[in-house]
PDB file of C-alpha atoms in Angstrom:
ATOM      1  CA  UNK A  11      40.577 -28.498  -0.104  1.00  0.00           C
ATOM      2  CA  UNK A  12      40.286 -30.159  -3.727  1.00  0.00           C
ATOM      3  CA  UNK A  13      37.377 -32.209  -3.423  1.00  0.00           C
ATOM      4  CA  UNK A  14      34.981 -29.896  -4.453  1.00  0.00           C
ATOM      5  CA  UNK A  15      37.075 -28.652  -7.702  1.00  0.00           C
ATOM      6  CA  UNK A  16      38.824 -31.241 -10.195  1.00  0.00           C
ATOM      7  CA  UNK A  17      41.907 -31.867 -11.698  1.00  0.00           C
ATOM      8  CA  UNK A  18      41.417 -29.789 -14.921  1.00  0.00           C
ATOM      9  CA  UNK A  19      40.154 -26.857 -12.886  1.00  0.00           C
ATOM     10  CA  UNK A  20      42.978 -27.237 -10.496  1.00  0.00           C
ATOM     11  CA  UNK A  21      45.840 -27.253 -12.923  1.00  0.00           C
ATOM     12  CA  UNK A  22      44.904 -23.721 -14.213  1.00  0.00           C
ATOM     13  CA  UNK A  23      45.246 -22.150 -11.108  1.00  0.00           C
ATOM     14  CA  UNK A  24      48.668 -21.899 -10.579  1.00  0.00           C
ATOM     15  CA  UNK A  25      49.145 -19.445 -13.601  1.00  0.00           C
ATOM     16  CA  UNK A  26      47.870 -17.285 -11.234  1.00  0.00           C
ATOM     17  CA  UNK A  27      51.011 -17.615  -9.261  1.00  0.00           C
ATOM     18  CA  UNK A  28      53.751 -17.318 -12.235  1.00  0.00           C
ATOM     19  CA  UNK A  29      55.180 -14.631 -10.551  1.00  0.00           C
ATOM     20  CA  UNK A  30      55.736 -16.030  -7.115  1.00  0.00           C
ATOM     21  CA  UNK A  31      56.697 -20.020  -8.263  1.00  0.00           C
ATOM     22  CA  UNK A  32      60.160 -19.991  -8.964  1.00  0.00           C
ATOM     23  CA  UNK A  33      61.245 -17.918  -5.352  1.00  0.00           C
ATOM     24  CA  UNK A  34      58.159 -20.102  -3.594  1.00  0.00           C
ATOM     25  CA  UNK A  35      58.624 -23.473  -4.579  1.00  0.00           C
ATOM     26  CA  UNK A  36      61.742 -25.382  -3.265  1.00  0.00           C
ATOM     27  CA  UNK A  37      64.638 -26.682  -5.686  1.00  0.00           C
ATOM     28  CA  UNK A  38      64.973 -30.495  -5.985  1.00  0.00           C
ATOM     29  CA  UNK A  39      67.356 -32.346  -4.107  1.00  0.00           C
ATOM     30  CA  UNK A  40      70.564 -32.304  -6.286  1.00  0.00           C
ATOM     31  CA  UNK A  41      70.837 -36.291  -5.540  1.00  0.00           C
ATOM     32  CA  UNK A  42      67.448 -36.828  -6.824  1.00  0.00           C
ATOM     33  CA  UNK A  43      68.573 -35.642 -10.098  1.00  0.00           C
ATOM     34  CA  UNK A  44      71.669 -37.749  -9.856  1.00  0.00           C
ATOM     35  CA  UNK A  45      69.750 -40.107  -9.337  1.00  0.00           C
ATOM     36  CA  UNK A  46      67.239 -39.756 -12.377  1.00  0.00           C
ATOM     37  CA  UNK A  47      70.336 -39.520 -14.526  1.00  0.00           C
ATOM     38  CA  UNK A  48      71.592 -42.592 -13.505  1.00  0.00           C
ATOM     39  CA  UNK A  49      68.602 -44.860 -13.448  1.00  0.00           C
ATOM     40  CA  UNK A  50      67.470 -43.132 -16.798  1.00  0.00           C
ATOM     41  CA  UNK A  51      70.935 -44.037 -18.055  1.00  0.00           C
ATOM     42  CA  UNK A  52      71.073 -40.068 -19.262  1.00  0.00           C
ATOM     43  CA  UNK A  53      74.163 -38.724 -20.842  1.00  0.00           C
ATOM     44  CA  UNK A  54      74.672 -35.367 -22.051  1.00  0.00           C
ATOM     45  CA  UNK A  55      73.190 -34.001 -25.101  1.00  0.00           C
ATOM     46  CA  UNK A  56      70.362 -36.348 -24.828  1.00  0.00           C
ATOM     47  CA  UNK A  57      66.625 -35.757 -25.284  1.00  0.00           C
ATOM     48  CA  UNK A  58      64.711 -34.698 -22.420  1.00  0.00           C
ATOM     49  CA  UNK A  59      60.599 -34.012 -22.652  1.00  0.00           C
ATOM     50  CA  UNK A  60      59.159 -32.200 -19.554  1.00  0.00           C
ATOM     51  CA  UNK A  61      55.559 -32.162 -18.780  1.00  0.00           C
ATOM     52  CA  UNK A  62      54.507 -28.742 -16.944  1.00  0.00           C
ATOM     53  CA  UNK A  63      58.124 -27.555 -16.291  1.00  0.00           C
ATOM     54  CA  UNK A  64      56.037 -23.956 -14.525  1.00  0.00           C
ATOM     55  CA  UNK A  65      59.274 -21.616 -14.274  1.00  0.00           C
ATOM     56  CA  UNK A  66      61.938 -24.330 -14.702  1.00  0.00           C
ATOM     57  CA  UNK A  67      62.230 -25.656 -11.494  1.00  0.00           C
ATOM     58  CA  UNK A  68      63.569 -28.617 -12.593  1.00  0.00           C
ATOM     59  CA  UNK A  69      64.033 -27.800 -15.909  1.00  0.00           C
ATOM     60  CA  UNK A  70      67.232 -25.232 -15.257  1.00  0.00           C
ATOM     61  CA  UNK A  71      69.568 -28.087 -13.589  1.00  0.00           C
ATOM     62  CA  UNK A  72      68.798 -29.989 -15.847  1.00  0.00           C
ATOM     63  CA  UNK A  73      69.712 -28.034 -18.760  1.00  0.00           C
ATOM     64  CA  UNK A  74      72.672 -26.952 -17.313  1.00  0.00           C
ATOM     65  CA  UNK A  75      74.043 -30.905 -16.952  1.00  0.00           C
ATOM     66  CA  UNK A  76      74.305 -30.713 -20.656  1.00  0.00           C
ATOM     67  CA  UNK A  77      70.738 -31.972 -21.786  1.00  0.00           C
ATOM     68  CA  UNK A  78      68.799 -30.530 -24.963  1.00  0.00           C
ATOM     69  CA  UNK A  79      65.103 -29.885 -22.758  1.00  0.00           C
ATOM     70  CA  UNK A  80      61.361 -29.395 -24.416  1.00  0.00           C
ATOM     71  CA  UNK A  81      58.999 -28.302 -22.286  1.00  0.00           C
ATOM     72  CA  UNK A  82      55.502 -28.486 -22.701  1.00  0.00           C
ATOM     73  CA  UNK A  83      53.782 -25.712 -20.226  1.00  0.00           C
ATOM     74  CA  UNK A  84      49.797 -25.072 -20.022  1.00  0.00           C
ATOM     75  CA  UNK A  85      49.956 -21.750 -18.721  1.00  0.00           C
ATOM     76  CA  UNK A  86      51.173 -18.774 -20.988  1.00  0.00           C
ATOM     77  CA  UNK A  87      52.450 -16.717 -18.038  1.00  0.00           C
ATOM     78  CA  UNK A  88      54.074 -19.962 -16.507  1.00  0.00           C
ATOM     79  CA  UNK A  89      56.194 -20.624 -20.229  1.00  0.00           C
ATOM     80  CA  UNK A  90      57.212 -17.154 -19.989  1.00  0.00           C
ATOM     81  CA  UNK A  91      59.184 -17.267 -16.832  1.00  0.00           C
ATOM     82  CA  UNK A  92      60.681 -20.595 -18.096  1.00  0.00           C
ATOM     83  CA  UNK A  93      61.948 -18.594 -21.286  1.00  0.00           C
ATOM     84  CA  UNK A  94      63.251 -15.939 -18.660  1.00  0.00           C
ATOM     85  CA  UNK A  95      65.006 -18.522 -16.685  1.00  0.00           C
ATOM     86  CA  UNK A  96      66.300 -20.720 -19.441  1.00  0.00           C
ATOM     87  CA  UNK A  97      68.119 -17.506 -21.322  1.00  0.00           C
ATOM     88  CA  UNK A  98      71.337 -19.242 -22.653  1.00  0.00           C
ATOM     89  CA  UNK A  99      70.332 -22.965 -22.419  1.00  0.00           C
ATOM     90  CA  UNK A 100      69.688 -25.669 -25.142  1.00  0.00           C
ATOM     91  CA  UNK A 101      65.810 -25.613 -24.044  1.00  0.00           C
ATOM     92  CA  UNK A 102      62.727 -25.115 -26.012  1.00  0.00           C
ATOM     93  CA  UNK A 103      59.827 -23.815 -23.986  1.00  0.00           C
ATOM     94  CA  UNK A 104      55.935 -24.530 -25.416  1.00  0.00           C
ATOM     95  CA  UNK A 105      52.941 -23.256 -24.734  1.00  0.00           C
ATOM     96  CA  UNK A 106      50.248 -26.022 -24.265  1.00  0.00           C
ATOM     97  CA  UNK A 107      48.506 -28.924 -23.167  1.00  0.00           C
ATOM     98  CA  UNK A 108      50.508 -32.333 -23.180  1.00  0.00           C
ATOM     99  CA  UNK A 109      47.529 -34.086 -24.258  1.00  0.00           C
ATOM    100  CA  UNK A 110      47.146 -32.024 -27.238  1.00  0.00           C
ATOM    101  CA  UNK A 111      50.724 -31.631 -28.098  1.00  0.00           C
ATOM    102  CA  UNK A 112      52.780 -33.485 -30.748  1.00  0.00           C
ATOM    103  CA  UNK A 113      56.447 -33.341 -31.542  1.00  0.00           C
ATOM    104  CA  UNK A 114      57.865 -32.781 -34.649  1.00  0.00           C
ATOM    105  CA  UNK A 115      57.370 -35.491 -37.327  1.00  0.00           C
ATOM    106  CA  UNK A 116      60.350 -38.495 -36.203  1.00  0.00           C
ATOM    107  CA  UNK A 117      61.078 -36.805 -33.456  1.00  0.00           C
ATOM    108  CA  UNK A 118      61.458 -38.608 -30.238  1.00  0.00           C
ATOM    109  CA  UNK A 119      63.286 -38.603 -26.365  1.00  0.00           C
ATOM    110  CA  UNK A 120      65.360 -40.248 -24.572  1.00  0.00           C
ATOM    111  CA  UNK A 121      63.330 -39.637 -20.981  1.00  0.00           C
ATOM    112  CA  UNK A 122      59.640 -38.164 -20.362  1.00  0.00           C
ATOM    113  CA  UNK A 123      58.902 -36.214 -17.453  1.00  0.00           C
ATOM    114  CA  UNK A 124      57.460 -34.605 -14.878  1.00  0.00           C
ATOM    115  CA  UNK A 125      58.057 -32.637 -11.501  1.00  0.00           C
ATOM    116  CA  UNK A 126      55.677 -32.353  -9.503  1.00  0.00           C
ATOM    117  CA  UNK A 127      52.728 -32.443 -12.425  1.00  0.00           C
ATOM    118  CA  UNK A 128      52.409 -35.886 -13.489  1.00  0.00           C
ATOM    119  CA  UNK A 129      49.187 -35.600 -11.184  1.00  0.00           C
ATOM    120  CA  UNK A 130      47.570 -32.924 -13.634  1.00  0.00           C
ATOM    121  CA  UNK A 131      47.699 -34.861 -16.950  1.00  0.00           C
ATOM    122  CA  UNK A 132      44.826 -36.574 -17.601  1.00  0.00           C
ATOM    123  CA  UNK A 133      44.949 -40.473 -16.515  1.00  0.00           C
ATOM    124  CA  UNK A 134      43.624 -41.841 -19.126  1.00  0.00           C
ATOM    125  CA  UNK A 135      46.161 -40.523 -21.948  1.00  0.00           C
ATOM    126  CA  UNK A 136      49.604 -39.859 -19.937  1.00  0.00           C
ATOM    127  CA  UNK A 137      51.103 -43.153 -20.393  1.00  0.00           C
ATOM    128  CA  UNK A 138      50.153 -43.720 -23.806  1.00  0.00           C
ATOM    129  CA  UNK A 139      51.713 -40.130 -25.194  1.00  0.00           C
ATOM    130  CA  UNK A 140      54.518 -40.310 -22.787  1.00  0.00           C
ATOM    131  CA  UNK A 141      55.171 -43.906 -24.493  1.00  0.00           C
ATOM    132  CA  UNK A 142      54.730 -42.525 -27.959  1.00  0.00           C
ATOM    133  CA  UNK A 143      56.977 -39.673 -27.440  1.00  0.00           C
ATOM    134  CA  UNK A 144      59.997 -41.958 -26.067  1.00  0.00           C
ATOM    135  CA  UNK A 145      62.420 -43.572 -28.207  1.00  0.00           C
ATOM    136  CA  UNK A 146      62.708 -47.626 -27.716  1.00  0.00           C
ATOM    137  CA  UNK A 147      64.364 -48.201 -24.604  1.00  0.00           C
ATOM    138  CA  UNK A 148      63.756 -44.701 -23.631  1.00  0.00           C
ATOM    139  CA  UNK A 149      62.166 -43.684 -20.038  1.00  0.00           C
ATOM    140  CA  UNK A 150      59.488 -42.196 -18.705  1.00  0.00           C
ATOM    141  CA  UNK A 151      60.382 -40.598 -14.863  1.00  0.00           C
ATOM    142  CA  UNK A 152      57.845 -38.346 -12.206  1.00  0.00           C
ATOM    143  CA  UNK A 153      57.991 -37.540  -8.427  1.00  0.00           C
ATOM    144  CA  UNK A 154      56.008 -34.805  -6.743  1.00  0.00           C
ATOM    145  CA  UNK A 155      57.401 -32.859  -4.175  1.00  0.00           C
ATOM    146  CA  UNK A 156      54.754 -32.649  -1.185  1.00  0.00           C
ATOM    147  CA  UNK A 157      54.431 -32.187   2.903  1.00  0.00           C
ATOM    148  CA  UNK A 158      55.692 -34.872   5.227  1.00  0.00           C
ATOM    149  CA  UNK A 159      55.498 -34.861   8.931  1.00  0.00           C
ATOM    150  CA  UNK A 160      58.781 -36.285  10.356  1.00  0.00           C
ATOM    151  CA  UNK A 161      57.962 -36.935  14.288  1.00  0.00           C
ATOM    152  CA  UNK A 162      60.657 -34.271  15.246  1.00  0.00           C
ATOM    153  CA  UNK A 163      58.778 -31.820  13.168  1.00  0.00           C
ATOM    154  CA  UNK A 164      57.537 -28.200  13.527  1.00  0.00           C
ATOM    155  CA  UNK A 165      54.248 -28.791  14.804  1.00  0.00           C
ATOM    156  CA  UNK A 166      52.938 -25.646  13.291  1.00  0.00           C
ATOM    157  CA  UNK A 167      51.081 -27.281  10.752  1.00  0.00           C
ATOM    158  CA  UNK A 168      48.981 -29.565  12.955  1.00  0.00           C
ATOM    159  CA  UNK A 169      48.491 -26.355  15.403  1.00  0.00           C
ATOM    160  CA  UNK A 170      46.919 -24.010  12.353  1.00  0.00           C
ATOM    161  CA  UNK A 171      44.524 -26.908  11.601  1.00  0.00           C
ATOM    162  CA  UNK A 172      42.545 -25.201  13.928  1.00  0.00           C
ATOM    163  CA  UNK A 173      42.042 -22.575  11.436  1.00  0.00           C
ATOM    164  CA  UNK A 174      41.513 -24.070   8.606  1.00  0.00           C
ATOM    165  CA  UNK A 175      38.845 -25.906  10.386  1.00  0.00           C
ATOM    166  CA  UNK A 176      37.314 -22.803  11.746  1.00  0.00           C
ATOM    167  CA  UNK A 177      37.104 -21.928   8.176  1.00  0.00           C
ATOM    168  CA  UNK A 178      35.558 -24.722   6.341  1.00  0.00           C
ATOM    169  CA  UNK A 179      38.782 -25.333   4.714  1.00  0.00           C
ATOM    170  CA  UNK A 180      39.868 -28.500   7.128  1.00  0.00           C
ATOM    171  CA  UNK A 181      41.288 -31.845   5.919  1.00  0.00           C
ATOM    172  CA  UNK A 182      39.113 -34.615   6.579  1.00  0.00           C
ATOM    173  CA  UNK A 183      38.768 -36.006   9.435  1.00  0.00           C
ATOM    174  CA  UNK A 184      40.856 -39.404   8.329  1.00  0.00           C
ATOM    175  CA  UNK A 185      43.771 -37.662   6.164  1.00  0.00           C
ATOM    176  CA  UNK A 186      47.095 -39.017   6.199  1.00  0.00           C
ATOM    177  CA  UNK A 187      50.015 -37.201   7.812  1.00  0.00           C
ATOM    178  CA  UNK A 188      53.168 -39.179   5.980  1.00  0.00           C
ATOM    179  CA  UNK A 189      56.335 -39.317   7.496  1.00  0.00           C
ATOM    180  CA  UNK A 190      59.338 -39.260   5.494  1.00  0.00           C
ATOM    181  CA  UNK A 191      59.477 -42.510   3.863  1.00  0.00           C
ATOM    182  CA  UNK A 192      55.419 -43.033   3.605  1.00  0.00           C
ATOM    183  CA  UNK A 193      54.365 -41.327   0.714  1.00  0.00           C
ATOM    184  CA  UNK A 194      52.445 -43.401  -1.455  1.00  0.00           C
ATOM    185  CA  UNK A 195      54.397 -45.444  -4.609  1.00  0.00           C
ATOM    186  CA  UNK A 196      53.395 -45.782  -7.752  1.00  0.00           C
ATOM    187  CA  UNK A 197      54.216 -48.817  -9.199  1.00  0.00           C
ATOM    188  CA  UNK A 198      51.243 -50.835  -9.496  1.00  0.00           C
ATOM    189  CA  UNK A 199      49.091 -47.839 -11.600  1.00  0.00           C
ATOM    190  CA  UNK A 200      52.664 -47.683 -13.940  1.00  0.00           C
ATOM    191  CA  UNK A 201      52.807 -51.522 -14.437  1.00  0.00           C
ATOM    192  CA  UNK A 202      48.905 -51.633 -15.092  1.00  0.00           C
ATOM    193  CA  UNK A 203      49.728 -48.937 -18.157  1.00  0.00           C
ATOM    194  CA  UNK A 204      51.181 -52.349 -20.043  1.00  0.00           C
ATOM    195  CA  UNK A 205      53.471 -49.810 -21.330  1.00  0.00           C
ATOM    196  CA  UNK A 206      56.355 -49.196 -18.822  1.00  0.00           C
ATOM    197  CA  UNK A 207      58.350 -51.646 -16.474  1.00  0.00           C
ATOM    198  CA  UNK A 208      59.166 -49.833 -13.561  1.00  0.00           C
ATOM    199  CA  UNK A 209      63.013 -49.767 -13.292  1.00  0.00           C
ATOM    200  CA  UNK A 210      63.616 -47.768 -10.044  1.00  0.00           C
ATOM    201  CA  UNK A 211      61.509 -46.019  -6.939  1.00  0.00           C
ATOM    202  CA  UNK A 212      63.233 -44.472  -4.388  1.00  0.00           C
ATOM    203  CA  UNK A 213      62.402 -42.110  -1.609  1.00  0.00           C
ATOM    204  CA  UNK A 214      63.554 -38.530  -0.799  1.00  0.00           C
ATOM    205  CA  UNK A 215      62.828 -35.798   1.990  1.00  0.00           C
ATOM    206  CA  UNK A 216      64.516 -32.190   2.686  1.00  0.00           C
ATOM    207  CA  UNK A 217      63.622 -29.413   5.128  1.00  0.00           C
ATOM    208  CA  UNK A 218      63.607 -25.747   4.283  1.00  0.00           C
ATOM    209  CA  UNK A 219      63.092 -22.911   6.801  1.00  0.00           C
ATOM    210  CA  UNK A 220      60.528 -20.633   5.324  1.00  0.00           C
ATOM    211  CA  UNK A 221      60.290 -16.813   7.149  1.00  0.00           C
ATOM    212  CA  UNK A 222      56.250 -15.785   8.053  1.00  0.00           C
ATOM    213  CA  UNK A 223      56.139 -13.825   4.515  1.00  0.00           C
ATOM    214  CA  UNK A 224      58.018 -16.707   2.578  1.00  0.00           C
ATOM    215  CA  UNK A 225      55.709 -18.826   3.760  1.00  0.00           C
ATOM    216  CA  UNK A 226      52.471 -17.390   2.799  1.00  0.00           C
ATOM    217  CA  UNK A 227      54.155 -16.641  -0.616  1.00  0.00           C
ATOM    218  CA  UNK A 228      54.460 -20.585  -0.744  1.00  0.00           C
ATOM    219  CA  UNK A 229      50.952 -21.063   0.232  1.00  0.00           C
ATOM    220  CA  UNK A 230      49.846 -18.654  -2.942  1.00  0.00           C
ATOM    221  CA  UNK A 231      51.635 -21.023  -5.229  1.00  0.00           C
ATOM    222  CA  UNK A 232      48.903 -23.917  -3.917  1.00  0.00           C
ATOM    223  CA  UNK A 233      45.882 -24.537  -5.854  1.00  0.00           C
ATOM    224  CA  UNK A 234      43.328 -25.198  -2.881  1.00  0.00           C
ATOM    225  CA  UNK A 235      44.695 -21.683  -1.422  1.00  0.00           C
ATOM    226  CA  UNK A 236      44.386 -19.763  -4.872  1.00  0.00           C
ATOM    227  CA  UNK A 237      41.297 -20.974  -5.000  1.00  0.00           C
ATOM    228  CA  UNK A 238      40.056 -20.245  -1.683  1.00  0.00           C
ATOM    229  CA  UNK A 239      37.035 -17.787  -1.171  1.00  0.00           C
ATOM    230  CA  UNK A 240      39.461 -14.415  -0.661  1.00  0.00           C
ATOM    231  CA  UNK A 241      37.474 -13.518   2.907  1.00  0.00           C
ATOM    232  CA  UNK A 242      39.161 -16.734   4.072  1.00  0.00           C
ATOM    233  CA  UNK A 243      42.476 -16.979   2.686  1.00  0.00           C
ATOM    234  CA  UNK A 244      43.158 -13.348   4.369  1.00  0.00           C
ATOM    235  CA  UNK A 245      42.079 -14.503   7.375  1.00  0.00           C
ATOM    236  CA  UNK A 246      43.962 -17.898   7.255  1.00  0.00           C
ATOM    237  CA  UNK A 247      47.041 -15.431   6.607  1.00  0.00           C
ATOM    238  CA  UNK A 248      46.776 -13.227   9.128  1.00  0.00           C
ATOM    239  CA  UNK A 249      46.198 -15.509  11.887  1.00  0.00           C
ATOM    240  CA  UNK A 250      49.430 -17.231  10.360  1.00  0.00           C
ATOM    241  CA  UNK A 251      51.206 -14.404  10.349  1.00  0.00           C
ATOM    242  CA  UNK A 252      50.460 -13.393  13.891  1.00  0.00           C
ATOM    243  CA  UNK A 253      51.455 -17.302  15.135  1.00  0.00           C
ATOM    244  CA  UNK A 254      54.600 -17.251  13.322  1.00  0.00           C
ATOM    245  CA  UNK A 255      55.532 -13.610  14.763  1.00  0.00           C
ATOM    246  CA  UNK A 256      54.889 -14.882  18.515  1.00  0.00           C
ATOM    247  CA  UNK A 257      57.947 -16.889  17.843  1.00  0.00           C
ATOM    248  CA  UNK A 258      61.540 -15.992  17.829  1.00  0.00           C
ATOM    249  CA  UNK A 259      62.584 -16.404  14.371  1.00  0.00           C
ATOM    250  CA  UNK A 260      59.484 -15.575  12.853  1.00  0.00           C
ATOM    251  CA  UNK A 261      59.519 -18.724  11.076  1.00  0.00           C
ATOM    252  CA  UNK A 262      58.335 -22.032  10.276  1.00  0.00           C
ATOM    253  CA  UNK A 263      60.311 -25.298   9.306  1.00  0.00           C
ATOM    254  CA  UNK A 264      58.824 -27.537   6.705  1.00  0.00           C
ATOM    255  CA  UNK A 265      60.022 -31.242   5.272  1.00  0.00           C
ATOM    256  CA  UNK A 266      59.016 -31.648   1.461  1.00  0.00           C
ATOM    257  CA  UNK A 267      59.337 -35.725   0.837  1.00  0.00           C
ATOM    258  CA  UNK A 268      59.260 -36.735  -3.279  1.00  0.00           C
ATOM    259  CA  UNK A 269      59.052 -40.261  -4.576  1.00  0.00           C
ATOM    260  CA  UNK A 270      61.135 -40.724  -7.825  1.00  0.00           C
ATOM    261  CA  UNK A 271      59.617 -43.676  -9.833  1.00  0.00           C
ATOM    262  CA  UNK A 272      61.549 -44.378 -13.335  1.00  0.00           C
ATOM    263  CA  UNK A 273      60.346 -46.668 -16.019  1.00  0.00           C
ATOM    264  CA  UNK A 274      61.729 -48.655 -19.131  1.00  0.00           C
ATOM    265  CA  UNK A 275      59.239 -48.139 -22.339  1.00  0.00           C
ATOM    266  CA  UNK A 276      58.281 -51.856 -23.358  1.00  0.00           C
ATOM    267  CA  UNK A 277      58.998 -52.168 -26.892  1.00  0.00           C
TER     268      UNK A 277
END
């Protein structure tokens, strides 16, 4: 549903859904974070940059393991929440563009990153700033959290295809469905930067049982769904919302897979 908008459009959108993100979109795994900490070598009290922390999401455990956070958020609405959400914690929420912003004169991290918006920055400046912004030895860390399709899985979302075909809103004909484990690596566009050495990669999947209503919340949260024609996206929900009340629960089970890649700045 993105091909005919691009990135920079895309990344506005989900100010749109400030107020439904943080309840919408899943937590992180707790051992992907120990495991960021660990690979990044992170102890408390260090310097952590995030790139489009949105409500917090990942921002909030984070802070709360004892890290000073600065967050750099495009949307205004988005920041907000984060300020809401980080009430008591050593975080700094601003409102902007990461390819526009600069830190304080001398100041620099200990890790760069991003959940699940490394994929909005513009490519041809995200490695450079994140570089500049770290200290020496300091690293730079993404994942995004996306759909995979373990074989045991609800097969819902192949079922509503139907739908979304009816609707012009299909996936092409020659999409992937990933399995946990599948989802594409990273380390071949982070070692062509010249400015990283990749230091860790490792693979992570969880399920969550989303209710019919929780699940179209979740759906508002996506850019190709915000940005739908509204004729369609109301009929894409109703027809979901009649499926998912045919069954017993009322409810739909989905597996979120996230690839953490971590890199060493090259001095």
């Amino acid at each position: 549903m993105h091909s005919r908008h691009d990135y920079k459009e895309l990344r506005q959108t989900f100010e749109q859904a400030a107020d439904l993100y943080q309840q919408a979109r899943p937590e992180y795994p707790e051992a992907l974070l120990d495991d960021l900490v660990q690979a990044a070598d992170l102890h408390p009290g260090d310097r952590l940059l995030e790139i489009g922390c949105a409500t917090g999401k990942a921002t909030l455990p984070l802070a709360k393991r004892g890290f000073n956070m600065t967050c750099v958020e495009l949307g205004a609405d988005l920041a907000e929440a984060a300020r809401r959400n980080l009430i008591g914690m050593d975080a700094e929420i601003i409102t902007g563009g990461f390819e526009e912003w600069q830190p304080e004169t001398g100041k620099r991290f200990d890790l760069v990153f991003a959940a699940t918006a490394w994929n909005w920055i513009d490519p041809m400046v995200r490695y450079s700033k994140a570089w500049q912004f770290l200290r020496p030895g300091g690293h730079l860390a993404f994942w995004n959290a996306t759909h995979v399709f373990p074989d045991d899985g609800d097969p819902f979302f192949r079922e509503i295809q139907d739908v979304y075909d009816e609707l012009g809103e299909g996936k092409p004909k020659d999409t992937d469905w990933p399995r946990p484990g599948e989802l594409q690596e990273q380390q071949e566009e982070i070692g062509q930067s010249g400015l990283f050495e990749v230091v860790h990669v490792r693979h992570f999947d969880w399920e969550r049982i989303y209710h019919a209503e929780e699940y179209i919340n979740l759906l508002k949260t996506f850019s190709g769904h915000i940005l739908m024609e509204e004729r369609k996206r109301e009929k894409l929900f109703s027809e979901i919302l009649v499926r998912l009340s045919s069954r017993p629960d009322s409810s739909v089970r989905r597996h979120w897979g996230a690839v953490l890649h971590v890199a060493r700045r090259l001095d």
